[in-house]
Each structure stands twice: as structure tokens, then as C-alpha cells.
Coordinates of C-alpha atoms in Angstrom, one line a residue:
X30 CA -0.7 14.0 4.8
X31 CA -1.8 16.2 1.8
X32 CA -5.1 17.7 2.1
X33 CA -8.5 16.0 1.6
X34 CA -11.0 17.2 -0.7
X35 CA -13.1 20.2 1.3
X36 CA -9.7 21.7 1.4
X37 CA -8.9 21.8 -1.9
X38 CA -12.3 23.2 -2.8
X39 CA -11.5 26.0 -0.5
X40 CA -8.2 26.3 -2.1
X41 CA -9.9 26.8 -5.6
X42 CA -7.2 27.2 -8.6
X43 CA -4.0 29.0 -8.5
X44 CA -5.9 31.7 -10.8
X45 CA -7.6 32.4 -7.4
X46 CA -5.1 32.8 -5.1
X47 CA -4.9 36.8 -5.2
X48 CA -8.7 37.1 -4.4
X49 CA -8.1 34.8 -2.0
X50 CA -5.7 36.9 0.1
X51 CA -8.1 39.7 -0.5
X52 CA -10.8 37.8 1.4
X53 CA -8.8 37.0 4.0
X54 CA -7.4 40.5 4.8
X55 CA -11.1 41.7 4.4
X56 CA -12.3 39.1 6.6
X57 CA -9.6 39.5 9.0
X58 CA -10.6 43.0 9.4
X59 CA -14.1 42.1 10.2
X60 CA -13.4 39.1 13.0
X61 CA -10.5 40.2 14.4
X62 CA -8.2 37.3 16.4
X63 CA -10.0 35.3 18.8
X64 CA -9.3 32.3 21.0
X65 CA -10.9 29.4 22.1
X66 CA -13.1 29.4 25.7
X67 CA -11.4 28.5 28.5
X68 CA -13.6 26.7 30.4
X69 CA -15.1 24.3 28.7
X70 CA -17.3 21.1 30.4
X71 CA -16.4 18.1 28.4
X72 CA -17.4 15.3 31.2
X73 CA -15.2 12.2 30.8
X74 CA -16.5 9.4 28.9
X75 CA -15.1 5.4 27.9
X76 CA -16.3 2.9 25.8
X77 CA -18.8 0.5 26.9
X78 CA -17.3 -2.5 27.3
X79 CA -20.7 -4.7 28.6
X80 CA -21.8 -5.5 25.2
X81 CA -20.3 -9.6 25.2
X82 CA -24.4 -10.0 25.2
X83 CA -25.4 -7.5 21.5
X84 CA -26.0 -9.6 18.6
X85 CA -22.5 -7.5 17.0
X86 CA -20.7 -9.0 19.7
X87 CA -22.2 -12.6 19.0
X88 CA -21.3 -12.6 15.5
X89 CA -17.6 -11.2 16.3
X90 CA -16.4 -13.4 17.6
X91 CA -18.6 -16.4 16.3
X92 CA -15.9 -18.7 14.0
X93 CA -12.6 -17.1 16.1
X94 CA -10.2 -19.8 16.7
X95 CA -8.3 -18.1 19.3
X96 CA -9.4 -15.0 21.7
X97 CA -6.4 -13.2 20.9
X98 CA -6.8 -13.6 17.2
X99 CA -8.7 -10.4 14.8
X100 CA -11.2 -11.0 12.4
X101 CA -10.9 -8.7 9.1
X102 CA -12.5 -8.6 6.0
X103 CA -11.0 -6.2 3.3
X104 CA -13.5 -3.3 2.0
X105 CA -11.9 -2.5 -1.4
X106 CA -14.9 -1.2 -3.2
X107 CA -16.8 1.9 -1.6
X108 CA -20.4 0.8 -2.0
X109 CA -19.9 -1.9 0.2
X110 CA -17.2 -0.2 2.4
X111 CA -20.4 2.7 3.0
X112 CA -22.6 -0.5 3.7
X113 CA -20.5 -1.4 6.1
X114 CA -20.7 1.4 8.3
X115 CA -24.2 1.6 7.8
X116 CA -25.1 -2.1 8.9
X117 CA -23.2 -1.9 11.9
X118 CA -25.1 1.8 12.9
X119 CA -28.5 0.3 12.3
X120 CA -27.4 -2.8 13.8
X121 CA -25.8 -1.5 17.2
X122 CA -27.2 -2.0 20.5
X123 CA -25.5 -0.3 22.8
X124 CA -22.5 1.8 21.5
X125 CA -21.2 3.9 18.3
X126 CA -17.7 5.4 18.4
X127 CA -16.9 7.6 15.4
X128 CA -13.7 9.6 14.8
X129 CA -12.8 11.2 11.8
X130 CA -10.7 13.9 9.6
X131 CA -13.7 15.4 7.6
X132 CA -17.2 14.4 7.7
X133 CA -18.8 16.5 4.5
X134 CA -22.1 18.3 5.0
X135 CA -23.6 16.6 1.7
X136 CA -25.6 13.6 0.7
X137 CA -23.0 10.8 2.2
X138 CA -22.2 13.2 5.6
X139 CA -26.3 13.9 6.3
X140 CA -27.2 9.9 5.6
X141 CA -24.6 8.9 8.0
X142 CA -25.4 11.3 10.3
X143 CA -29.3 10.7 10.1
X144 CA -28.5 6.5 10.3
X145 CA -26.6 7.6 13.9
X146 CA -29.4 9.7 15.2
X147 CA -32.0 6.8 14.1
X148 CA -29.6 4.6 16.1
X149 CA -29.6 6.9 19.1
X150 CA -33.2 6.7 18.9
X151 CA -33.3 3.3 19.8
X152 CA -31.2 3.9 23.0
X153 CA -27.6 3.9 22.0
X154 CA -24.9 6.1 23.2
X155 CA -23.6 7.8 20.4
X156 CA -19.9 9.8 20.0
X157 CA -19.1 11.7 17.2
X158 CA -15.8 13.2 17.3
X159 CA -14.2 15.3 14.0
X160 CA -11.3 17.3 13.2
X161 CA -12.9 21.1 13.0
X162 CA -10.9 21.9 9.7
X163 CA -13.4 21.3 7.2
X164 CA -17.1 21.8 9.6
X165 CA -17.3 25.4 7.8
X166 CA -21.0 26.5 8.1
X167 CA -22.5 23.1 9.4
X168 CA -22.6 24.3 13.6
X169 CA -26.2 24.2 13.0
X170 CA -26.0 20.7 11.4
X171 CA -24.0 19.0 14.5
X172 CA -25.4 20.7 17.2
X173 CA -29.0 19.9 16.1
X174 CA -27.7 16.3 16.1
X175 CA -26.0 16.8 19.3
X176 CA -29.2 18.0 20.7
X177 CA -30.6 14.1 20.4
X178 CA -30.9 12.3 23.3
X179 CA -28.2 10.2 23.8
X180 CA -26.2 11.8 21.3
X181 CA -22.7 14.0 21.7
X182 CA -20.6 15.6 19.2
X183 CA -17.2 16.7 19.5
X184 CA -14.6 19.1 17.6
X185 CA -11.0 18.7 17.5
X186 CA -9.0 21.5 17.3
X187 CA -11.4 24.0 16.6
X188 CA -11.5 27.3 15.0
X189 CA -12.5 29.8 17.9
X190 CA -14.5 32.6 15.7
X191 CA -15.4 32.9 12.0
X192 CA -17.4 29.5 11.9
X193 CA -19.4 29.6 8.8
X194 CA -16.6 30.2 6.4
X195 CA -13.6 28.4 6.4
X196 CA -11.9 32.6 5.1
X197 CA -13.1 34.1 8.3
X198 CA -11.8 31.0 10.3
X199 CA -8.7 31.3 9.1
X200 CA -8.7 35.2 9.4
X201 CA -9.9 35.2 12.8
X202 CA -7.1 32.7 13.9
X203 CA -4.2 34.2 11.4
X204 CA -1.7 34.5 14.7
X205 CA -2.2 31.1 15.8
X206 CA -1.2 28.8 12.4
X207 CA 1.0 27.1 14.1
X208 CA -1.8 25.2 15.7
X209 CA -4.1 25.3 13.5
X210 CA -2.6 23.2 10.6
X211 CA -2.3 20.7 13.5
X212 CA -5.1 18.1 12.2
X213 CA -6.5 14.9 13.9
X214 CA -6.6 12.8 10.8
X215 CA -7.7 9.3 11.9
X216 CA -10.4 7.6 10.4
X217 CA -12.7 5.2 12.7
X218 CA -16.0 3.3 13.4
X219 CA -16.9 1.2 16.2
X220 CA -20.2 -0.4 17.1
X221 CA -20.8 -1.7 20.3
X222 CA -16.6 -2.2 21.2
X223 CA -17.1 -5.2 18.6
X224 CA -16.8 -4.8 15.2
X225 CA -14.5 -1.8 13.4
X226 CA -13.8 -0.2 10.0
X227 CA -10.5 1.2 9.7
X228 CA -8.6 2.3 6.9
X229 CA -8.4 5.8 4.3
X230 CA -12.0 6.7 3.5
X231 CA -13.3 9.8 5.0
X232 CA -17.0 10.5 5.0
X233 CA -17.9 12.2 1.6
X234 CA -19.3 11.5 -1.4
X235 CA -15.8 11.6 -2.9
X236 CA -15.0 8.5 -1.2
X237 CA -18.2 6.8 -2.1
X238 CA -18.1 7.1 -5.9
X239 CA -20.9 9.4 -5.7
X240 CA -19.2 12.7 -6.4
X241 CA -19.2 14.3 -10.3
X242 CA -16.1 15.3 -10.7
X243 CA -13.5 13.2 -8.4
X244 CA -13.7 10.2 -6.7
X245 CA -11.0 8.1 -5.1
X246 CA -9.8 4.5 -4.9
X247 CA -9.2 3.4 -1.0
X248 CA -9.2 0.8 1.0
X249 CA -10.8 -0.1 4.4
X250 CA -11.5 -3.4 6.4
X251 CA -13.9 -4.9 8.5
X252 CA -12.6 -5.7 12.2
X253 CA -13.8 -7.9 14.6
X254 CA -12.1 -9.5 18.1
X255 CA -9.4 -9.1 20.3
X256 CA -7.4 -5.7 18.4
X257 CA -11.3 -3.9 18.6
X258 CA -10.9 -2.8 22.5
X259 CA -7.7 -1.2 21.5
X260 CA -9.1 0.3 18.9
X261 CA -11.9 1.7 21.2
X262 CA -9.1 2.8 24.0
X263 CA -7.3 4.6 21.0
X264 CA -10.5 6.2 20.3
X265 CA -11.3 7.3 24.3
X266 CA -7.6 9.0 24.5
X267 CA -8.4 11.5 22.2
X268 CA -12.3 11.8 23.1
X269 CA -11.3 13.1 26.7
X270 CA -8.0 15.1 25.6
X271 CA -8.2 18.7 26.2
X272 CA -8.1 19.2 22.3
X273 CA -11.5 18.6 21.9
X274 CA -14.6 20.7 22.5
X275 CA -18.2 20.0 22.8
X276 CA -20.2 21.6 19.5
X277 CA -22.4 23.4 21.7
X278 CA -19.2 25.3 23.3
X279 CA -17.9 26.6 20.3
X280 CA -21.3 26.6 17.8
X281 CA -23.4 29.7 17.9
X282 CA -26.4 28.3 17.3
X283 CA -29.4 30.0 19.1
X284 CA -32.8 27.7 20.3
X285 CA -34.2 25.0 22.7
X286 CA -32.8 21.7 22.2
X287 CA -36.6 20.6 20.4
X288 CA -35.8 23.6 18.1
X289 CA -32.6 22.1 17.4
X290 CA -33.4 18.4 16.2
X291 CA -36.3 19.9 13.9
X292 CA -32.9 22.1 12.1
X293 CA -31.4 18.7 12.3
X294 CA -34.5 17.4 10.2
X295 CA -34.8 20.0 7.8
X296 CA -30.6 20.1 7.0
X297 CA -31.2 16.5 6.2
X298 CA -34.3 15.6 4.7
X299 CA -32.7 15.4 1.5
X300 CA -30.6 12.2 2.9
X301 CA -34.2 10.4 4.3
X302 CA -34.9 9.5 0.7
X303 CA -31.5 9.9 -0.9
X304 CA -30.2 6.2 -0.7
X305 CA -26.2 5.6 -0.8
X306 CA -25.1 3.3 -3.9
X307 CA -26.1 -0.8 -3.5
X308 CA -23.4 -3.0 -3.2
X309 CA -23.6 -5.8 -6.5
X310 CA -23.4 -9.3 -5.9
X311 CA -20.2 -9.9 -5.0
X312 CA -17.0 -7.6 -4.9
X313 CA -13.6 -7.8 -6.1
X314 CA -12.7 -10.4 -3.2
X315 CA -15.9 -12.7 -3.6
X316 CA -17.5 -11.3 -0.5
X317 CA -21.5 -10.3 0.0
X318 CA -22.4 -7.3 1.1
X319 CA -21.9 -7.7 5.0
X320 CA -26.0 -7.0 6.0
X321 CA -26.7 -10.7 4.0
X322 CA -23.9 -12.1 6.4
X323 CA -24.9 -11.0 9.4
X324 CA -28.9 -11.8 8.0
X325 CA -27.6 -15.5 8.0
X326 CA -25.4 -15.4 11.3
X327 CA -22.0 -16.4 8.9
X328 CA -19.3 -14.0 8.9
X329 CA -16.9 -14.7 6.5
X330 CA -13.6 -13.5 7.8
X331 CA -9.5 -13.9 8.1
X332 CA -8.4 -14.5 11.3
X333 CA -4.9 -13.2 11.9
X334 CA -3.2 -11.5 14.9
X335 CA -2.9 -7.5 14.7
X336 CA -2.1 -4.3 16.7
X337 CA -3.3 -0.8 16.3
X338 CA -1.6 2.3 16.9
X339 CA -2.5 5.8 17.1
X340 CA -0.6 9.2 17.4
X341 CA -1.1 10.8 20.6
X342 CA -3.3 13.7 20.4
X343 CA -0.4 15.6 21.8
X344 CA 2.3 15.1 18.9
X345 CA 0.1 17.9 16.9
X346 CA -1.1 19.7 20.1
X347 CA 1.0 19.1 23.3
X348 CA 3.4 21.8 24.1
X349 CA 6.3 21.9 22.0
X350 CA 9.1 21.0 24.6
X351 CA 7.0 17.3 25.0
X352 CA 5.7 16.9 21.0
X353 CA 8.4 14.0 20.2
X354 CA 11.4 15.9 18.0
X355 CA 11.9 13.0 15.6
X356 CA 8.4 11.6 15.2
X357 CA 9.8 8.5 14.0
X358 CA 11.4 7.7 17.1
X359 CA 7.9 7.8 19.1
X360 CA 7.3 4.0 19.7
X361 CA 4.1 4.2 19.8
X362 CA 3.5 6.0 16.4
X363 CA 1.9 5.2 13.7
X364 CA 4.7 6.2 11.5
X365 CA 8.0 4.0 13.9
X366 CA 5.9 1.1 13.0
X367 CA 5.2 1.4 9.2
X368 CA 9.0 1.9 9.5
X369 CA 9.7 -0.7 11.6
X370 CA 7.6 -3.4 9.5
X371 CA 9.1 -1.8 6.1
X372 CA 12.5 -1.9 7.2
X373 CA 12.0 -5.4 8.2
X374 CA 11.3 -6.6 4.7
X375 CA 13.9 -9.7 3.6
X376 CA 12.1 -10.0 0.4
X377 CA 9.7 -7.3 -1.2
X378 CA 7.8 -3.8 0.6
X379 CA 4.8 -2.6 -1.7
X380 CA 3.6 1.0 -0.6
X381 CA 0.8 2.4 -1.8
X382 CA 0.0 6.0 -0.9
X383 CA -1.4 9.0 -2.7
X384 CA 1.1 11.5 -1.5
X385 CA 4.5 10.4 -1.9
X386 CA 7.5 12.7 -0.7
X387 CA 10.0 10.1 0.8
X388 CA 12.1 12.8 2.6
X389 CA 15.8 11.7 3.9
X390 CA 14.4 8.9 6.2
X391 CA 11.8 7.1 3.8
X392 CA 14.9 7.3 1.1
X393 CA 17.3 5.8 3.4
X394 CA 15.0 3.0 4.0
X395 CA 14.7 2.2 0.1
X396 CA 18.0 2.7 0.1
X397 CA 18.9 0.1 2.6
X398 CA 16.4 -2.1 1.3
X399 CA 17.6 -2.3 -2.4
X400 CA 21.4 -2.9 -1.0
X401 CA 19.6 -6.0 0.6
X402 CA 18.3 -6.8 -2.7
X403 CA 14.4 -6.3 -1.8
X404 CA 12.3 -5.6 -4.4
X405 CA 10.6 -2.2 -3.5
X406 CA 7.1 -1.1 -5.5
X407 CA 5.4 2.3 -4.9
X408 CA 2.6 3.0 -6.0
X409 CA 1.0 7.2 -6.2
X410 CA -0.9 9.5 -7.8
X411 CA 0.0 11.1 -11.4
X412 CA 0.4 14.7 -11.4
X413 CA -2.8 14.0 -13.6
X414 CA -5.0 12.4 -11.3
X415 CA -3.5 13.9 -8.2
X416 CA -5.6 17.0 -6.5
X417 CA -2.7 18.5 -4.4
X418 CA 0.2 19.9 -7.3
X419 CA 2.0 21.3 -5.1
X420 CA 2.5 18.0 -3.4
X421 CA 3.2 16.3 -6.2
X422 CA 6.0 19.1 -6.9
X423 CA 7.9 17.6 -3.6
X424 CA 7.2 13.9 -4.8
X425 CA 8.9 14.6 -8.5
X426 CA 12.1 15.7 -6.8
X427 CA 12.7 12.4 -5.3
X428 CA 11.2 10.3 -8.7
X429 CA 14.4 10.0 -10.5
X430 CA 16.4 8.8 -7.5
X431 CA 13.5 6.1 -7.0
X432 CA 13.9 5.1 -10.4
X433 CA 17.4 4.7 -10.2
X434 CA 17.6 3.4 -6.7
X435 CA 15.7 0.7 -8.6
X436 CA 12.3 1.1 -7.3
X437 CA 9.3 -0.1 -9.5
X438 CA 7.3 3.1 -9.5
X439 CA 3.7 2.9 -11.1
X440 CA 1.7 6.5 -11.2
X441 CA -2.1 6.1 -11.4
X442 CA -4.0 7.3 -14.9
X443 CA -7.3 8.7 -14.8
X444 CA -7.9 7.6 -17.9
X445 CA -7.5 4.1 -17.5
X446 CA -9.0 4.3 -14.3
X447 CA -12.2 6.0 -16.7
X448 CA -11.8 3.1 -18.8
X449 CA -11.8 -0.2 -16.3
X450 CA -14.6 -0.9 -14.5
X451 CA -13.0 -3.3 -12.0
X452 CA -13.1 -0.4 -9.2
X453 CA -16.9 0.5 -10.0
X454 CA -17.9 3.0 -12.9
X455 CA -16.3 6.3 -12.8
X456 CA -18.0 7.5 -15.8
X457 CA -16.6 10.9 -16.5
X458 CA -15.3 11.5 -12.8
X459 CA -11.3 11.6 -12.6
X460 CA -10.1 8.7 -10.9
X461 CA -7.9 9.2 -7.9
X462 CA -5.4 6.8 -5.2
X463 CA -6.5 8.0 -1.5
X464 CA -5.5 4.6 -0.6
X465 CA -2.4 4.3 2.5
X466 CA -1.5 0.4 2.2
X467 CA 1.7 -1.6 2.9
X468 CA 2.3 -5.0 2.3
X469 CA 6.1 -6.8 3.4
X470 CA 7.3 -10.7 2.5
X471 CA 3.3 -11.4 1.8
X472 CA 2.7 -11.8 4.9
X473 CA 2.5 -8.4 6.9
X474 CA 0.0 -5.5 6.1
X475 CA -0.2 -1.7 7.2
X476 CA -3.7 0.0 6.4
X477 CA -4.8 3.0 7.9
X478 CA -4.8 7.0 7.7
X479 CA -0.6 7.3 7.2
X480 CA 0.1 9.4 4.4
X481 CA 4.2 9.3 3.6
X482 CA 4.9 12.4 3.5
X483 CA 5.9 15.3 5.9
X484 CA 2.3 16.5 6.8
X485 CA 1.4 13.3 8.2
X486 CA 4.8 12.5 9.6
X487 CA 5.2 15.8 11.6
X488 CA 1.9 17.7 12.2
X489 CA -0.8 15.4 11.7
X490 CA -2.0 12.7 14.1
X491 CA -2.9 9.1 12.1
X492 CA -4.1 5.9 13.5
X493 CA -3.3 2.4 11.7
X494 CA -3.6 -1.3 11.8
X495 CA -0.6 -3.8 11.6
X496 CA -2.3 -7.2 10.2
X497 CA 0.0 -10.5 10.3
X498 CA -1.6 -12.5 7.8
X499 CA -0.5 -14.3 4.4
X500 CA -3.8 -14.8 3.4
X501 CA -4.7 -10.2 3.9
X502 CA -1.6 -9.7 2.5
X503 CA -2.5 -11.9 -0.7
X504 CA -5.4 -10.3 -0.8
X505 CA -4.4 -6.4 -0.7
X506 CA -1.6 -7.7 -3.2
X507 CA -4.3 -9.2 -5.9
X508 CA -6.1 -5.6 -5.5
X509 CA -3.1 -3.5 -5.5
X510 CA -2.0 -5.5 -8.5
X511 CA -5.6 -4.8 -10.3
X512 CA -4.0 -1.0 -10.1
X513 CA -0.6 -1.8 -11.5
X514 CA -2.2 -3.3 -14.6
X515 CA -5.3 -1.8 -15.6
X516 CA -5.1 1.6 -13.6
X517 CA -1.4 3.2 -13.8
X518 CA 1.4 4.4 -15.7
X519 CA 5.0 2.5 -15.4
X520 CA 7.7 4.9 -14.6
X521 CA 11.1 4.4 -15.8
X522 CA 14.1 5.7 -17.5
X523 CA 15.0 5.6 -20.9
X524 CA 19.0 5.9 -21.9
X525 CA 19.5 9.5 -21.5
X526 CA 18.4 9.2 -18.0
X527 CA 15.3 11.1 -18.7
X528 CA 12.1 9.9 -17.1
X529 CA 9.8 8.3 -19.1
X530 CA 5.7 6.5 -18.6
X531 CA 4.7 3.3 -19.9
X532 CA 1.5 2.3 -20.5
X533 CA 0.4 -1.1 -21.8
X534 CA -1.3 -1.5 -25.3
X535 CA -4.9 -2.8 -25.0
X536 CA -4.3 -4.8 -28.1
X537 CA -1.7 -6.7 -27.8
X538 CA 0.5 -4.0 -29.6
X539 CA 3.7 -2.4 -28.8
X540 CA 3.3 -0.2 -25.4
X541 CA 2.4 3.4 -25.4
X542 CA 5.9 5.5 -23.9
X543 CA 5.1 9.2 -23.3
X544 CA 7.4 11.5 -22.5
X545 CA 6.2 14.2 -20.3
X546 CA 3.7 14.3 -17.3
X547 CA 0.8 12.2 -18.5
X548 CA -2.5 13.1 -18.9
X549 CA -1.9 17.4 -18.5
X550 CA -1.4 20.1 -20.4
X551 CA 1.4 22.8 -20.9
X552 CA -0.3 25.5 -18.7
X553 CA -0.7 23.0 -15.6
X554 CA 3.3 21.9 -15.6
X555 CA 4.4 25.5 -16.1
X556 CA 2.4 26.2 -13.2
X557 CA 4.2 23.7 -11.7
X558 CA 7.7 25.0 -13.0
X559 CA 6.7 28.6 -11.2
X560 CA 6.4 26.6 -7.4
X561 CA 9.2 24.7 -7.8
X562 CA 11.7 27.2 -6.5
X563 CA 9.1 28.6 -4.4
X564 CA 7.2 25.6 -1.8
X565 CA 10.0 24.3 0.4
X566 CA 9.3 20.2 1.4
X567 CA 8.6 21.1 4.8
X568 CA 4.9 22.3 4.2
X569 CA 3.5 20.3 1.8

């Protein structure tokens, strides 16, 4: 898993990196090393699993044909994939379960936030758990919402010293990097252990269409019935692991707990009359915006059987003697069973993921696949519209073996992302994949927080949903598909075995063939040039 957007604003350009060393020395001189307390009281805590009676609960499994079947609706378009989470918040009675890999201190991260502390209000027990990477400077936010009644937050994998920059946290824990690029980067909401959203959207206004420079295409879905409790047991594994800390353990934030939820008020006022985007009419699917369903006690849904799986907390944490060596060989992995369901394919595997680097296992499954005459298609980001290079430097060393592997490799444009309005108006913003799908025979679907690449296969710990549906997998085809053809470049080879992009003519015309890395300029692929010899695969 390549880094999500806080990080890459930390990292600034390449111009920076000397005065960034500087700062880190410097601030390494001022904190010192520190380590994390060692005793903590983080009292054990499981999901609630009396809500049959809540109105969610109702409605979940209202319409199920069969107890052990899963209800899912696909949240392609972020407007009403942000309305989602919020309904079910402001609609919960007795529970909220959150667990993600960056919650932003901005507009999208304080509204959230607020909507669960109104919920709390009302009586419900409300966890937050986030990976610590990316909290830089917002102690005071979460603490002053952990200071709410009914309300606790949680860190994983926290920085012990240096908390308001994310310099002096990494400064102050320069002899421990071995754990600290350990990241929990599952993505989860569950209201009242019945409905779910899963998939690749952190909370930020990046992933919301909200942001003015970048914002990303993803995917999540709506879940309801019998995969939801394993969802929530996923969730309690890492909540009571001794990875994670309390806020208040680690945040030195002075005052009563009153003093507290008034900082809490102030931090956010901006988000009490800052209003996420509306959902239109209808989305690219043909669904309503799931408040006017649940208004009129009809959820529209596709019922389908489905496991989840989650890393254990201990693959980026546990001691190193019981992390498992091969992660790929850990059964229940997120990563054995994308595998397993790829590798199964008889027909045709379509991957989309915004940081592609296959390594020698993903290339010996499309290997093996092609010999078994499956059409492969992967879909990634352009070194254009992707925002890690560096990542994209390990991904273009496996592109012409792709290619001639047979592969149908498509590279997302930010241009023609700009110029299609079938994934919401961009405007001027660059348009970016953060999307993690699979889809096998039409009929089998991955979705989740799986990156394929080495971060998420060896360091990070992902959660995911296997869906065994035609009817998903039709569905995440048709919106993969919109990509192919409005949204992305063609990758191919022309006769001198030189890699070329193809982009379709608008007007009917002969198509546009370009020759070098779409979309960039000579200074950022010389830039590139200089790494190449210089980042080895195993730590992008």
C-alpha cells in the first residue's frame, strides 16, 4: 500500500527533501527518542450484538431471502458513499464501530466526527479507532471528542513523543522504523452490528470530491446481513489488541473533561454549518441516495453470499519470529484470498488498483493465467495522475512484461477524467484511481483496502470483502468499464517493442498514440530516471 494523501503532503516535492532532513536532525535533537507507556488501561470492549430490535437492524434484513445471505449496494460516487456513513451515524441506536487508516483534521474529518458525537449524545456507544500516522497536531481534536460521554477513541500504533508534527514524530521515534512504517490500513463503518461500508475511501476531503487540487475515484458498498457480525468481530480483534492506545494515554492535552468537549466545539464549528456535497437524483447505478430509502422502509439491495477477512493486527506488529514469513501463505489474509479468487479465474480477472507493483508472485499468477488463456485487464494510475512517483517507478519495471505477457493494461488520464463528468465534476482538481477492486468469471468480487503492491502485502494490515454475485460483479464491471473508456490511456506496444498510450479520438477520428509518459513534463521523468537506480521494490 502506497501512501495516502496526509503523507504525501508531508512528503512535499523532491526539491524539499534536503530541508527536510535538516528538520528532522533539528528536531531529533530537540525530542530525543522516546517510547510508548507501558501501562496503559484499555478495558476490553465487543460489539453489541442486542440490536435485532433498532430500526437499522429492521431494515437489514427486511427483503433477505436467506439468513446467511449479504445485502450490498455499490457506493461508486463519493457524495453518496459520504451519505452513507452519515445516515447510518444519525440513524444508529445503539452502536458505531469505526476503523480507519487516516481520518483528516479538515472539513470531511470534523463533520464526521461532529455527526458521531451528536450520535453519542443520543445514547450510543461510540468507538473510534485510527492508525496514528497521519493524527499530527489533532490530540486536542480526539481527545475532546473522547471526552463525550459515551464516546472512546483509539490509536493504533502510535507515535510516543513529538505529537503535533509529524518531523518531530518521526525524529523522536528515528530508532524504532521498523515499527513504525507498520500501518493499520483498514477502512470500516458499522452501525448498530447491522449495516457496513467497506471498501477504499478514507475520511478526507480528497475522497469526497471536495478537495482543490486532488481527488480520487474509489469504490465502497453498502452491507447488510449475515457477513456484518464478522465484520464487527474483525473490527473487536484489533480494538482490544495491545497495538492500540487510548488518546488520552498518549495525548498531552491539559483540562477537565467539560474543558475538553468545549475545544471539541471550537476545533469544529466550522463543520456545524459546512455541509458535505448532496447526492443528485440518482447515481451511476440507478440508486437514491440511501436516507430516501430507509425514509420509505425499501432498501434496494443485491443479495449474494460473502466473507470478510482481515490481517491480524499482528502481521505488522507481532514479534517477528510469529509475523507469517510469506504473507501470502497466511490463510486468513486478505492478500491468500485475492490470490486464491484470482488464481481461480477460468475465464477473465480484472484488477483495479492504484499502486500496481506485481512483484514475482502477482507475475506468476498472470503468468499462469495467460497460459490458461484468461484474459487479464489491470487497471492503475498514470505516472500523471498518480501521487506516489516513486511507486510508480517500481510499477514501470514490470509494464513491458504485462504488455507482452498479454495483459490489457489501461493507465488513468487526468485529463479525461477533467473532461467526463460521469464520476462527478472535477473541475480543475487532478483526477486520481484510489480504487482496490477485483472482479473473476463475472461472478466473483474483491473490494476493500488491498493495495497490490509490497507495502500492503508485507507491512500493512488490510481488511476486504469477497462478494459471490453475477449481478455485483456486472455491476463493478459496467463502472470499471466507464474508466476504460472515458477515463484512461490504453497501454500497448508498437513494433519496436517500445511502449506506447492510446487514447480514443472524441470525434470519431483516428486515435491519439503518444509516445512517452502522458500527461508530464521532462523535469518530472528525469526525476524519475535519478530514483530508478536508487529505491529498491522492497520499500515502496
Amino acid at each position: 500500500m502506497a501512501a495516502d494523501p496526509s503523507m504525501r503532503r508531508a512528503r512535499g516535492g523532491w526539491g524539499r527533501a534536503g530541508a527536510w532532513l535538516v528538520w528532522l536532525a533539528l528536531a531529533l535533537l530537540v525530542t530525543g527518542c522516546a517510547g510508548l507507556p507501558a501501562i496503559v488501561e484499555r478495558p476490553p470492549s465487543f460489539t453489541l450484538a442486542d440490536t435485532a430490535d433498532t430500526p437499522l437492524a429492521r431494515m437489514a434484513t427486511k427483503g433477505a431471502p436467506d439468513v446467511q445471505l449479504s445485502g450490498f449496494r455499490l457506493l461508486p460516487m463519493p457524495a453518496y458513499s459520504m451519505h452513507a456513513r452519515l445516515e447510518l451515524a444519525r440513524r444508529a441506536q445503539r452502536s458505531i464501530d469505526i476503523q480507519y487508516y487516516l481520518v483528516q483534521n479538515d472539513e470531511t474529518g470534523r463533520y464526521l466526527l461532529r455527526t458521531l458525537r451528536d450520535a453519542a449524545e443520543r445514547g450510543v456507544r461510540v468507538r473510534v479507532l485510527i492508525d496514528d500516522l497521519y493524527t499530527a497536531g489533532a490530540d486536542e481534536l480526539l481527545a475532546g471528542l473522547g471526552a463525550h460521554a459515551n464516546v472512546e477513541v483509539r490509536l493504533f500504533n502510535p507515535f510516543p513523543a513529538g505529537r503535533d508534527r509529524l518531523a518531530t514524530r518521526l525524529a523522536a521515534s528515528l530508532f524504532d522504523i521498523d515499527r513504525i512504517h507498520r500501518r493499520m490500513h483498514n477502512k470500516l463503518f458499522v452501525a448498530d452490528n447491522a449495516m457496513a461500508v467497506v471498501g477504499g475511501r478514507n475520511i478526507a476531503n480528497e475522497y469526497f470530491l471536495r478537495d482543490a487540487g486532488s481527488n480520487f475515484i474509489d469504490i465502497d458498498t453498502l452491507v447488510t446481513g449475515a457477513v456484518v457480525p464478522r465484520l464487527s468481530s474483525l473490527f473487536d480483534v484489533y480494538w482490544n489488541s495491545p497495538y492500540v492506545y487510548p488518546v488520552q494515554s498518549l495525548a498531552a492535552v491539559g483540562g477537565s473533561l467539560r474543558q475538553l468537549r468545549e475545544r471539541f466545539e471550537e476545533l469544529t464549528w466550522d463543520a456545524a454549518i459546512w455541509m458535505p456535497s448532496a447526492p443528485i437524483e440518482r447515481d451511476l447505478l440507478g440508486y437514491r441516495a440511501l436516507g430516501e430509502d430507509l425514509d420509505e422502509g425499501e432498501l434496494s439491495l443485491i443479495w449474494a453470499r460473502a466473507e470478510a477477512y482481515a490481517d491480524a493486527p499482528h502481521k505488522a506488529l507481532g514479534p517477528k519470529e510469529d509475523r507469517p514469513r510469506v504473507t501470502a501463505d497466511a490463510p486468513e489474509g486478505v492478500l491468500y484470498n485475492v490470490r486464491r479468487m484470482v488464481r481461480s479465474a477460468e475465464r477473465e480477472a480484472l484488477i483495479t488498483t492504484p499502486y500496481l507493483i506485481p512483484g514475482r508472485g502477482g507475475m506468476e499468477s498472470v503468468r499462469r493465467l495467460r497460459e490458461r488463456g484468461v484474459r487479464f485487464t489491470l487497471v492503475t494510475n498514470s505516472l500523471a495522475a498518480t501521487d506516489e512517483s516513486l511507486v510508480h517507478l517500481g510499477y514501470r519495471r514490470y509494464r513491458p512484461e504485462l504488455v507482452k505477457l498479454g495483459v490489457e493494461l489501461f493507465e488513468l488520464s487526468p485529463k479525461r477524467v477533467e473532461k467526463t463528468k460521469r464520476f462527478g465534476v472535477f473541475g480543475s482538481a487532478a483526477g486520481r484511481l484510489h480504487g482496490k477492486s477485483a472482479v473473476v468469471d463475472g461472478k466473483a468480487v474483491f473490494l476493500g483496502s488491498l493495495n497490490f503492491d509490497p507495502r500492503s502485502d508485507l507491512h500493512n494490515t488490510e481488511l476486504g470483502l469477497f462478494i459471490y454475485s453475477p449481478q455485483v460483479a456486472a455491476q463493478l464491471t459496467s463502472l470499471i468499464g466507464f474508466i476504460t473508456m472515458d477515463a484512461a490511456y490504453r497501454v500497448r506496444m508498437d513494433p519496436k517493442g517500445n511502449i506506447e498510450w492510446v487514447s480514443p479520438a472524441e470525434d470519431g477520428g483516428p486515435d491519439l498514440v503518444l509516445h512517452e509518459e502522458p500527461e508530464t513534463d521532462f523535469g518530472s521523468r528525469l526525476k524519475l530516471e535519478f530514483f530508478a537506480p536508487l529505491v529498491p521494490e522492497s520499500l515502496l
